[in-house]
Amino acid sequence: MFVALVMALLTTTASADANRRIHEPSEGPARFAPGFNHGKVAVDGGTLHYVRGGSGPAIVLLHGWPETWLMWRKVMPDLARNHTVIAFDLPGLGDSSVPTTGYDKVTTARRIHEAVRKLGFTRAALIGHDLGALVTYAYARDFPAEVARIAVIETPLAGFGLEELYGISWHFRFNMSPAPIPERIMDNDDVSTYLGMMYDFSYRPEAIEREPYFRAYADPARRTAGYGYYRAFPADAENNKANAARRLPMPVLAIGGQYSFGPGVADSFRQVADDVRTAVAPDAGHYVPEENPRFMSDCARLFLGPSTGTPQRPELAGCAP
C-alpha cells in the first residue's frame, strides 16, 4: 500500500510538472520558470506575444517552424542570469496576431525590431532558429547599429544554400504551394501526423514536447501563416542576394546540429558576414535548443558573455566571444 501510494504521488507530481511545462498562459506570470512574464506589444500589422525575464543587456529569441517561443524554455533561465531574455512568437504564430500580409523576412524583422524598441531596448543580441534565423539575418543587416551579436541555428540562408534543401524534404514545396492547396489538403486531424513527421527528423525526438505545438497549429489561420513564411522564400532569396554587399559587421555564431547541418550553417552565412564562428551541437539534430539545451545555453552564454570568457569543453570552442 505504501509503495502504491508513493508511486501514485510521484506520477501525480510528474503529471503536474509536465502540465506546468506545457500549459502556458498568453499573459501574466509564466509557469515554466519563476521570474518570467507573458506580454503583448502592438506593432505594424497586429500584436506580438512575448515572454520576458531577467535583467541586463537584451537577448531576443526567435523560434522556427513548426514551433513557438516554447522551444526556448529549457535555455531561457540560464540566459536570464546575466541578460534580459525576450522570446517572441513570430507574427501569425503562437499567441501573436495573424497579419494579412508581410511574411517576407524583411517585414517580419521590422515588426520584431519595432517590438524590441517599444519594450525599451535600442540594442540587443539575437538568437534565431530555423525561420527565426532568417529573420535574425534581416534584422541584423537592416539595423546593424542596434545589434550586438547574432547566433543562427540550423538553417542556411535563403539565396545562399536554402534552396538546395528543397529536394531533401517534401515539406518545403508543400508549404510553399500557393493557396489554397496546402490549406485544403491539411486539416486539423492531420496536424499531429504532419508536424510529428517534422519532429521525427530530430536526433532526439523524445526531447520535444509535441502537444503544445500541435495545439498551436490547430488553428487553420496559423497554419496559413506558417505557409506564408515558406511562400516568401523566393522573395527572401532575391532580397538577400541583392543586398549581400551589406555584409554583417557583428560577430555571427553559426550553430548546426551534429546529426543535421553541422558546419553547413556557417558555410552559408560566411557569404554575407565577415566574422562567422562555427559551432556544432553534439548529440543534436535540427532542434538544438530542445535536444541539447545544456550545450545551447553554455554556448550562447559564452558567446554573449565577457570577452575574457574561455571554452570549458572542446565542443564550445566555436562559441568563444
mmCIF file of C-alpha atoms in Angstrom:
data_model
loop_
_atom_site.group_PDB
_atom_site.id
_atom_site.type_symbol
_atom_site.label_atom_id
_atom_site.label_comp_id
_atom_site.label_asym_id
_atom_site.label_seq_id
_atom_site.Cartn_x
_atom_site.Cartn_y
_atom_site.Cartn_z
ATOM 1 C CA MET A 1 0.000 0.000 0.000
ATOM 2 C CA PHE A 2 2.806 2.403 0.902
ATOM 3 C CA VAL A 3 4.672 1.684 -2.341
ATOM 4 C CA ALA A 4 1.499 2.159 -4.345
ATOM 5 C CA LEU A 5 0.811 5.458 -2.592
ATOM 6 C CA VAL A 6 4.347 6.714 -3.262
ATOM 7 C CA MET A 7 4.123 5.724 -6.920
ATOM 8 C CA ALA A 8 0.772 7.477 -7.230
ATOM 9 C CA LEU A 9 2.200 10.635 -5.696
ATOM 10 C CA LEU A 10 5.221 10.524 -7.972
ATOM 11 C CA THR A 11 3.011 10.027 -11.008
ATOM 12 C CA THR A 12 0.747 12.888 -9.960
ATOM 13 C CA THR A 13 3.744 15.157 -9.366
ATOM 14 C CA ALA A 14 5.292 14.247 -12.699
ATOM 15 C CA SER A 15 1.998 14.922 -14.465
ATOM 16 C CA ALA A 16 1.673 18.243 -12.686
ATOM 17 C CA ASP A 17 5.232 19.173 -13.652
ATOM 18 C CA ALA A 18 4.511 18.286 -17.268
ATOM 19 C CA ASN A 19 1.371 20.381 -17.234
ATOM 20 C CA ARG A 20 3.280 23.324 -15.795
ATOM 21 C CA ARG A 21 5.829 22.985 -18.564
ATOM 22 C CA ILE A 22 3.461 22.811 -21.478
ATOM 23 C CA HIS A 23 0.333 24.770 -20.489
ATOM 24 C CA GLU A 24 1.383 28.404 -20.547
ATOM 25 C CA PRO A 25 -0.917 31.429 -20.451
ATOM 26 C CA SER A 26 -0.701 34.157 -23.073
ATOM 27 C CA GLU A 27 -0.479 36.912 -20.442
ATOM 28 C CA GLY A 28 0.729 37.241 -16.856
ATOM 29 C CA PRO A 29 3.332 35.192 -14.926
ATOM 30 C CA ALA A 30 4.902 32.288 -16.787
ATOM 31 C CA ARG A 31 4.709 28.782 -15.367
ATOM 32 C CA PHE A 32 7.808 27.173 -16.858
ATOM 33 C CA ALA A 33 10.215 29.111 -14.598
ATOM 34 C CA PRO A 34 9.996 31.849 -11.975
ATOM 35 C CA GLY A 35 10.764 35.434 -12.957
ATOM 36 C CA PHE A 36 9.308 35.284 -16.468
ATOM 37 C CA ASN A 37 6.153 37.019 -17.661
ATOM 38 C CA HIS A 38 3.999 36.911 -20.760
ATOM 39 C CA GLY A 39 3.093 40.114 -22.533
ATOM 40 C CA LYS A 40 1.903 41.559 -25.812
ATOM 41 C CA VAL A 41 3.069 44.596 -27.739
ATOM 42 C CA ALA A 42 1.382 46.362 -30.656
ATOM 43 C CA VAL A 43 3.344 46.601 -33.904
ATOM 44 C CA ASP A 44 2.562 47.304 -37.525
ATOM 45 C CA GLY A 45 0.133 44.614 -38.631
ATOM 46 C CA GLY A 46 -1.071 43.483 -35.205
ATOM 47 C CA THR A 47 0.337 42.415 -31.837
ATOM 48 C CA LEU A 48 3.303 40.266 -30.883
ATOM 49 C CA HIS A 49 3.263 37.905 -27.932
ATOM 50 C CA TYR A 50 6.480 37.606 -25.943
ATOM 51 C CA VAL A 51 7.875 36.069 -22.764
ATOM 52 C CA ARG A 52 10.376 38.173 -20.837
ATOM 53 C CA GLY A 53 12.598 37.630 -17.825
ATOM 54 C CA GLY A 54 15.962 38.507 -16.285
ATOM 55 C CA SER A 55 17.826 41.809 -16.377
ATOM 56 C CA GLY A 56 20.759 43.336 -18.180
ATOM 57 C CA PRO A 57 21.552 43.531 -21.910
ATOM 58 C CA ALA A 58 18.760 42.173 -24.104
ATOM 59 C CA ILE A 59 18.752 38.831 -25.885
ATOM 60 C CA VAL A 60 15.957 38.372 -28.427
ATOM 61 C CA LEU A 61 14.981 34.772 -29.205
ATOM 62 C CA LEU A 62 13.183 33.922 -32.464
ATOM 63 C CA HIS A 63 11.751 30.449 -32.987
ATOM 64 C CA GLY A 64 11.367 28.365 -36.118
ATOM 65 C CA TRP A 65 8.614 26.352 -37.789
ATOM 66 C CA PRO A 66 6.673 24.349 -36.680
ATOM 67 C CA GLU A 67 7.246 25.642 -33.150
ATOM 68 C CA THR A 68 6.610 28.682 -30.961
ATOM 69 C CA TRP A 69 8.514 30.603 -28.259
ATOM 70 C CA LEU A 70 8.235 27.431 -26.139
ATOM 71 C CA MET A 71 11.194 25.912 -27.940
ATOM 72 C CA TRP A 72 13.453 28.197 -25.859
ATOM 73 C CA ARG A 73 12.022 27.394 -22.423
ATOM 74 C CA LYS A 74 14.839 24.995 -21.492
ATOM 75 C CA VAL A 75 17.560 27.611 -22.046
ATOM 76 C CA MET A 76 15.826 30.836 -21.012
ATOM 77 C CA PRO A 77 16.519 30.556 -17.245
ATOM 78 C CA ASP A 78 20.269 30.167 -17.821
ATOM 79 C CA LEU A 79 20.393 33.055 -20.285
ATOM 80 C CA ALA A 80 18.456 35.253 -17.856
ATOM 81 C CA ARG A 81 21.246 35.075 -15.265
ATOM 82 C CA ASN A 82 23.015 37.968 -16.949
ATOM 83 C CA HIS A 83 20.602 39.222 -19.583
ATOM 84 C CA THR A 84 17.069 40.344 -20.219
ATOM 85 C CA VAL A 85 15.644 37.499 -22.287
ATOM 86 C CA ILE A 86 12.750 38.178 -24.672
ATOM 87 C CA ALA A 87 11.305 35.241 -26.606
ATOM 88 C CA PHE A 88 8.782 36.274 -29.259
ATOM 89 C CA ASP A 89 6.124 34.348 -31.103
ATOM 90 C CA LEU A 90 6.659 35.253 -34.748
ATOM 91 C CA PRO A 91 3.781 37.199 -36.332
ATOM 92 C CA GLY A 92 0.902 34.867 -37.082
ATOM 93 C CA LEU A 93 2.224 32.063 -34.886
ATOM 94 C CA GLY A 94 1.782 31.087 -31.255
ATOM 95 C CA ASP A 95 -0.157 33.790 -29.424
ATOM 96 C CA SER A 96 0.809 36.627 -31.772
ATOM 97 C CA SER A 97 -1.918 38.022 -34.001
ATOM 98 C CA VAL A 98 -2.184 36.938 -37.625
ATOM 99 C CA PRO A 99 -1.271 39.689 -40.125
ATOM 100 C CA THR A 100 -2.883 39.583 -43.550
ATOM 101 C CA THR A 101 0.433 40.165 -45.356
ATOM 102 C CA GLY A 102 4.121 40.620 -44.668
ATOM 103 C CA TYR A 103 5.625 37.159 -44.168
ATOM 104 C CA ASP A 104 8.809 38.031 -46.002
ATOM 105 C CA LYS A 105 11.692 38.171 -43.563
ATOM 106 C CA VAL A 106 12.420 41.892 -44.048
ATOM 107 C CA THR A 107 8.894 42.855 -42.985
ATOM 108 C CA THR A 108 8.971 40.349 -40.133
ATOM 109 C CA ALA A 109 12.311 41.733 -38.921
ATOM 110 C CA ARG A 110 10.884 45.247 -38.951
ATOM 111 C CA ARG A 111 7.974 44.115 -36.812
ATOM 112 C CA ILE A 112 10.276 42.411 -34.319
ATOM 113 C CA HIS A 113 12.506 45.498 -34.286
ATOM 114 C CA GLU A 114 9.509 47.708 -33.573
ATOM 115 C CA ALA A 115 8.545 45.473 -30.671
ATOM 116 C CA VAL A 116 12.068 45.496 -29.225
ATOM 117 C CA ARG A 117 12.153 49.284 -29.345
ATOM 118 C CA LYS A 118 8.735 49.558 -27.721
ATOM 119 C CA LEU A 119 9.924 47.273 -24.928
ATOM 120 C CA GLY A 120 12.642 49.819 -24.209
ATOM 121 C CA PHE A 121 15.748 48.404 -25.907
ATOM 122 C CA THR A 122 17.814 50.185 -28.540
ATOM 123 C CA ARG A 123 20.403 47.411 -28.776
ATOM 124 C CA ALA A 124 20.148 43.638 -28.475
ATOM 125 C CA ALA A 125 21.758 40.331 -29.302
ATOM 126 C CA LEU A 126 19.629 37.984 -31.406
ATOM 127 C CA ILE A 127 19.395 34.205 -31.486
ATOM 128 C CA GLY A 128 17.257 32.614 -34.186
ATOM 129 C CA HIS A 129 16.423 29.027 -35.071
ATOM 130 C CA ASP A 130 15.202 27.869 -38.486
ATOM 131 C CA LEU A 131 12.780 30.554 -39.766
ATOM 132 C CA GLY A 132 13.843 32.696 -36.821
ATOM 133 C CA ALA A 133 17.429 32.629 -38.091
ATOM 134 C CA LEU A 134 16.289 34.010 -41.447
ATOM 135 C CA VAL A 135 14.522 36.846 -39.634
ATOM 136 C CA THR A 136 17.584 37.366 -37.439
ATOM 137 C CA TYR A 137 19.734 37.921 -40.523
ATOM 138 C CA ALA A 138 17.350 40.516 -41.968
ATOM 139 C CA TYR A 139 17.180 42.317 -38.596
ATOM 140 C CA ALA A 140 20.974 42.397 -38.229
ATOM 141 C CA ARG A 141 21.512 43.540 -41.816
ATOM 142 C CA ASP A 142 18.893 46.291 -41.744
ATOM 143 C CA PHE A 143 19.583 47.555 -38.195
ATOM 144 C CA PRO A 144 23.296 46.796 -37.703
ATOM 145 C CA ALA A 145 23.936 49.620 -35.236
ATOM 146 C CA GLU A 146 21.314 48.128 -32.915
ATOM 147 C CA VAL A 147 22.601 44.559 -32.928
ATOM 148 C CA ALA A 148 25.470 43.463 -30.703
ATOM 149 C CA ARG A 149 25.857 39.883 -31.948
ATOM 150 C CA ILE A 150 23.724 37.197 -33.527
ATOM 151 C CA ALA A 151 23.523 33.417 -33.362
ATOM 152 C CA VAL A 152 21.804 31.472 -36.140
ATOM 153 C CA ILE A 153 20.810 27.851 -35.686
ATOM 154 C CA GLU A 154 20.102 25.092 -38.162
ATOM 155 C CA THR A 155 19.415 26.743 -41.489
ATOM 156 C CA PRO A 156 21.332 28.074 -44.449
ATOM 157 C CA LEU A 157 20.280 31.482 -45.699
ATOM 158 C CA ALA A 158 17.710 31.993 -48.459
ATOM 159 C CA GLY A 159 19.610 32.688 -51.654
ATOM 160 C CA PHE A 160 22.770 31.157 -50.193
ATOM 161 C CA GLY A 161 22.009 27.487 -49.783
ATOM 162 C CA LEU A 162 18.456 27.167 -48.502
ATOM 163 C CA GLU A 163 17.166 26.259 -51.955
ATOM 164 C CA GLU A 164 19.397 23.183 -52.020
ATOM 165 C CA LEU A 165 17.256 21.691 -49.252
ATOM 166 C CA TYR A 166 14.017 21.700 -51.217
ATOM 167 C CA GLY A 167 14.705 18.220 -52.564
ATOM 168 C CA ILE A 168 15.606 16.773 -49.171
ATOM 169 C CA SER A 169 12.130 17.043 -47.647
ATOM 170 C CA TRP A 170 8.813 17.433 -49.454
ATOM 171 C CA HIS A 171 7.512 19.797 -46.770
ATOM 172 C CA PHE A 172 9.379 22.701 -48.386
ATOM 173 C CA ARG A 173 7.467 22.527 -51.668
ATOM 174 C CA PHE A 174 4.235 21.627 -49.892
ATOM 175 C CA ASN A 175 4.373 24.658 -47.578
ATOM 176 C CA MET A 176 5.411 26.897 -50.465
ATOM 177 C CA SER A 177 2.487 25.801 -52.647
ATOM 178 C CA PRO A 178 0.070 28.625 -53.480
ATOM 179 C CA ALA A 179 -3.128 28.985 -51.509
ATOM 180 C CA PRO A 180 -5.369 27.139 -51.063
ATOM 181 C CA ILE A 181 -3.509 23.925 -51.923
ATOM 182 C CA PRO A 182 -1.970 23.062 -48.529
ATOM 183 C CA GLU A 183 -4.907 24.668 -46.717
ATOM 184 C CA ARG A 184 -7.355 22.235 -48.353
ATOM 185 C CA ILE A 185 -5.125 19.196 -48.077
ATOM 186 C CA MET A 186 -4.140 19.674 -44.436
ATOM 187 C CA ASP A 187 -6.915 19.788 -41.839
ATOM 188 C CA ASN A 188 -6.927 19.747 -38.051
ATOM 189 C CA ASP A 189 -6.889 15.947 -37.844
ATOM 190 C CA ASP A 190 -3.655 15.873 -39.865
ATOM 191 C CA VAL A 191 -1.668 18.272 -37.683
ATOM 192 C CA SER A 192 -0.149 15.699 -35.330
ATOM 193 C CA THR A 193 0.819 13.420 -38.221
ATOM 194 C CA TYR A 194 2.401 16.168 -40.318
ATOM 195 C CA LEU A 195 4.159 18.039 -37.550
ATOM 196 C CA GLY A 196 5.075 14.768 -35.862
ATOM 197 C CA MET A 197 6.981 13.852 -39.004
ATOM 198 C CA MET A 198 8.945 17.082 -38.690
ATOM 199 C CA TYR A 199 9.891 16.380 -35.077
ATOM 200 C CA ASP A 200 10.871 12.822 -36.002
ATOM 201 C CA PHE A 201 13.586 14.344 -38.198
ATOM 202 C CA SER A 202 15.420 15.202 -34.981
ATOM 203 C CA TYR A 203 18.146 13.071 -33.437
ATOM 204 C CA ARG A 204 16.420 13.017 -30.052
ATOM 205 C CA PRO A 205 12.699 13.214 -30.858
ATOM 206 C CA GLU A 206 11.782 12.302 -27.295
ATOM 207 C CA ALA A 207 13.195 15.658 -26.158
ATOM 208 C CA ILE A 208 10.463 17.571 -27.986
ATOM 209 C CA GLU A 209 7.151 18.030 -26.183
ATOM 210 C CA ARG A 210 4.841 17.918 -29.140
ATOM 211 C CA GLU A 211 1.390 18.581 -27.726
ATOM 212 C CA PRO A 212 1.900 22.344 -27.243
ATOM 213 C CA TYR A 213 2.918 22.667 -30.880
ATOM 214 C CA PHE A 214 0.041 20.527 -32.081
ATOM 215 C CA ARG A 215 -2.313 22.872 -30.234
ATOM 216 C CA ALA A 216 -0.524 25.961 -31.567
ATOM 217 C CA TYR A 217 -1.009 24.864 -35.186
ATOM 218 C CA ALA A 218 -4.535 23.526 -34.743
ATOM 219 C CA ASP A 219 -5.849 26.907 -35.915
ATOM 220 C CA PRO A 220 -6.050 26.937 -39.748
ATOM 221 C CA ALA A 221 -5.163 30.645 -39.792
ATOM 222 C CA ARG A 222 -1.880 29.911 -38.044
ATOM 223 C CA ARG A 223 -1.100 27.087 -40.408
ATOM 224 C CA THR A 224 -1.627 29.531 -43.272
ATOM 225 C CA ALA A 225 0.713 31.983 -41.548
ATOM 226 C CA GLY A 226 3.337 29.241 -41.404
ATOM 227 C CA TYR A 227 2.880 28.579 -45.112
ATOM 228 C CA GLY A 228 3.227 32.314 -45.670
ATOM 229 C CA TYR A 229 6.780 32.272 -44.330
ATOM 230 C CA TYR A 230 7.669 29.493 -46.763
ATOM 231 C CA ARG A 231 5.878 31.131 -49.686
ATOM 232 C CA ALA A 232 8.074 34.174 -49.127
ATOM 233 C CA PHE A 233 11.329 32.225 -49.596
ATOM 234 C CA PRO A 234 11.820 33.212 -53.278
ATOM 235 C CA ALA A 235 11.366 36.907 -52.437
ATOM 236 C CA ASP A 236 13.678 36.490 -49.426
ATOM 237 C CA ALA A 237 16.355 34.977 -51.656
ATOM 238 C CA GLU A 238 16.135 37.830 -54.161
ATOM 239 C CA ASN A 239 16.359 40.407 -51.390
ATOM 240 C CA ASN A 240 19.292 38.683 -49.712
ATOM 241 C CA LYS A 241 21.275 38.397 -52.924
ATOM 242 C CA ALA A 242 20.529 41.995 -53.889
ATOM 243 C CA ASN A 243 21.820 43.188 -50.508
ATOM 244 C CA ALA A 244 24.671 40.748 -49.972
ATOM 245 C CA ALA A 245 27.223 43.556 -50.271
ATOM 246 C CA ARG A 246 25.881 44.951 -46.995
ATOM 247 C CA ARG A 247 27.872 42.409 -45.055
ATOM 248 C CA LEU A 248 27.110 41.871 -41.408
ATOM 249 C CA PRO A 249 29.694 43.711 -39.283
ATOM 250 C CA MET A 250 28.895 41.987 -35.975
ATOM 251 C CA PRO A 251 30.117 38.542 -34.873
ATOM 252 C CA VAL A 252 27.914 35.687 -36.078
ATOM 253 C CA LEU A 253 27.724 32.351 -34.270
ATOM 254 C CA ALA A 254 26.505 29.666 -36.686
ATOM 255 C CA ILE A 255 25.283 26.507 -34.946
ATOM 256 C CA GLY A 256 24.428 23.253 -36.653
ATOM 257 C CA GLY A 257 23.357 20.006 -35.058
ATOM 258 C CA GLN A 258 25.853 17.149 -35.141
ATOM 259 C CA TYR A 259 23.271 14.978 -36.890
ATOM 260 C CA SER A 260 21.861 17.694 -39.117
ATOM 261 C CA PHE A 261 23.523 20.697 -40.786
ATOM 262 C CA GLY A 262 26.718 20.720 -38.718
ATOM 263 C CA PRO A 263 29.210 23.256 -40.155
ATOM 264 C CA GLY A 264 26.961 23.943 -43.159
ATOM 265 C CA VAL A 265 25.221 26.815 -41.392
ATOM 266 C CA ALA A 266 28.499 28.704 -41.093
ATOM 267 C CA ASP A 267 29.364 27.983 -44.735
ATOM 268 C CA SER A 268 26.188 29.751 -45.808
ATOM 269 C CA PHE A 269 26.492 32.798 -43.562
ATOM 270 C CA ARG A 270 30.136 33.406 -44.491
ATOM 271 C CA GLN A 271 28.804 34.606 -47.819
ATOM 272 C CA VAL A 272 27.143 37.587 -46.128
ATOM 273 C CA ALA A 273 29.152 38.203 -42.941
ATOM 274 C CA ASP A 274 32.751 38.985 -42.074
ATOM 275 C CA ASP A 275 33.100 37.295 -38.659
ATOM 276 C CA VAL A 276 31.421 33.879 -38.592
ATOM 277 C CA ARG A 277 32.212 31.274 -35.926
ATOM 278 C CA THR A 278 31.327 27.610 -36.394
ATOM 279 C CA ALA A 279 29.791 25.542 -33.606
ATOM 280 C CA VAL A 280 28.464 22.006 -33.905
ATOM 281 C CA ALA A 281 25.988 20.939 -31.230
ATOM 282 C CA PRO A 282 26.781 17.395 -30.093
ATOM 283 C CA ASP A 283 24.024 14.809 -29.693
ATOM 284 C CA ALA A 284 21.533 17.002 -31.513
ATOM 285 C CA GLY A 285 19.696 17.140 -34.799
ATOM 286 C CA HIS A 286 17.620 20.047 -36.058
ATOM 287 C CA TYR A 287 16.037 21.161 -32.764
ATOM 288 C CA VAL A 288 19.209 22.054 -30.889
ATOM 289 C CA PRO A 289 17.692 24.146 -28.044
ATOM 290 C CA GLU A 290 15.436 21.240 -27.092
ATOM 291 C CA GLU A 291 17.668 18.289 -27.934
ATOM 292 C CA ASN A 292 20.774 19.621 -26.178
ATOM 293 C CA PRO A 293 19.780 22.603 -24.024
ATOM 294 C CA ARG A 294 22.940 22.418 -21.919
ATOM 295 C CA PHE A 295 25.127 22.955 -24.974
ATOM 296 C CA MET A 296 22.814 25.667 -26.284
ATOM 297 C CA SER A 297 22.792 27.681 -23.064
ATOM 298 C CA ASP A 298 26.518 27.222 -22.373
ATOM 299 C CA CYS A 299 27.419 28.167 -25.950
ATOM 300 C CA ALA A 300 25.167 31.227 -26.003
ATOM 301 C CA ARG A 301 26.300 32.468 -22.594
ATOM 302 C CA LEU A 302 29.937 32.121 -23.633
ATOM 303 C CA PHE A 303 29.416 33.862 -26.975
ATOM 304 C CA LEU A 304 27.408 36.692 -25.433
ATOM 305 C CA GLY A 305 29.466 36.986 -22.273
ATOM 306 C CA PRO A 306 32.655 38.841 -21.336
ATOM 307 C CA SER A 307 35.462 38.929 -23.870
ATOM 308 C CA THR A 308 37.609 37.085 -21.332
ATOM 309 C CA GLY A 309 35.358 34.022 -21.430
ATOM 310 C CA THR A 310 37.056 30.763 -22.362
ATOM 311 C CA PRO A 311 35.536 27.455 -23.528
ATOM 312 C CA GLN A 312 35.297 24.884 -20.754
ATOM 313 C CA ARG A 313 34.667 21.962 -23.117
ATOM 314 C CA PRO A 314 36.043 21.207 -26.600
ATOM 315 C CA GLU A 315 32.622 21.439 -28.265
ATOM 316 C CA LEU A 316 32.335 25.040 -27.063
ATOM 317 C CA ALA A 317 35.472 26.230 -28.878
ATOM 318 C CA GLY A 318 33.467 27.884 -31.668
ATOM 319 C CA CYS A 319 31.330 29.731 -29.117
ATOM 320 C CA ALA A 320 34.207 31.831 -27.738
ATOM 321 C CA PRO A 321 33.430 35.568 -27.554
#
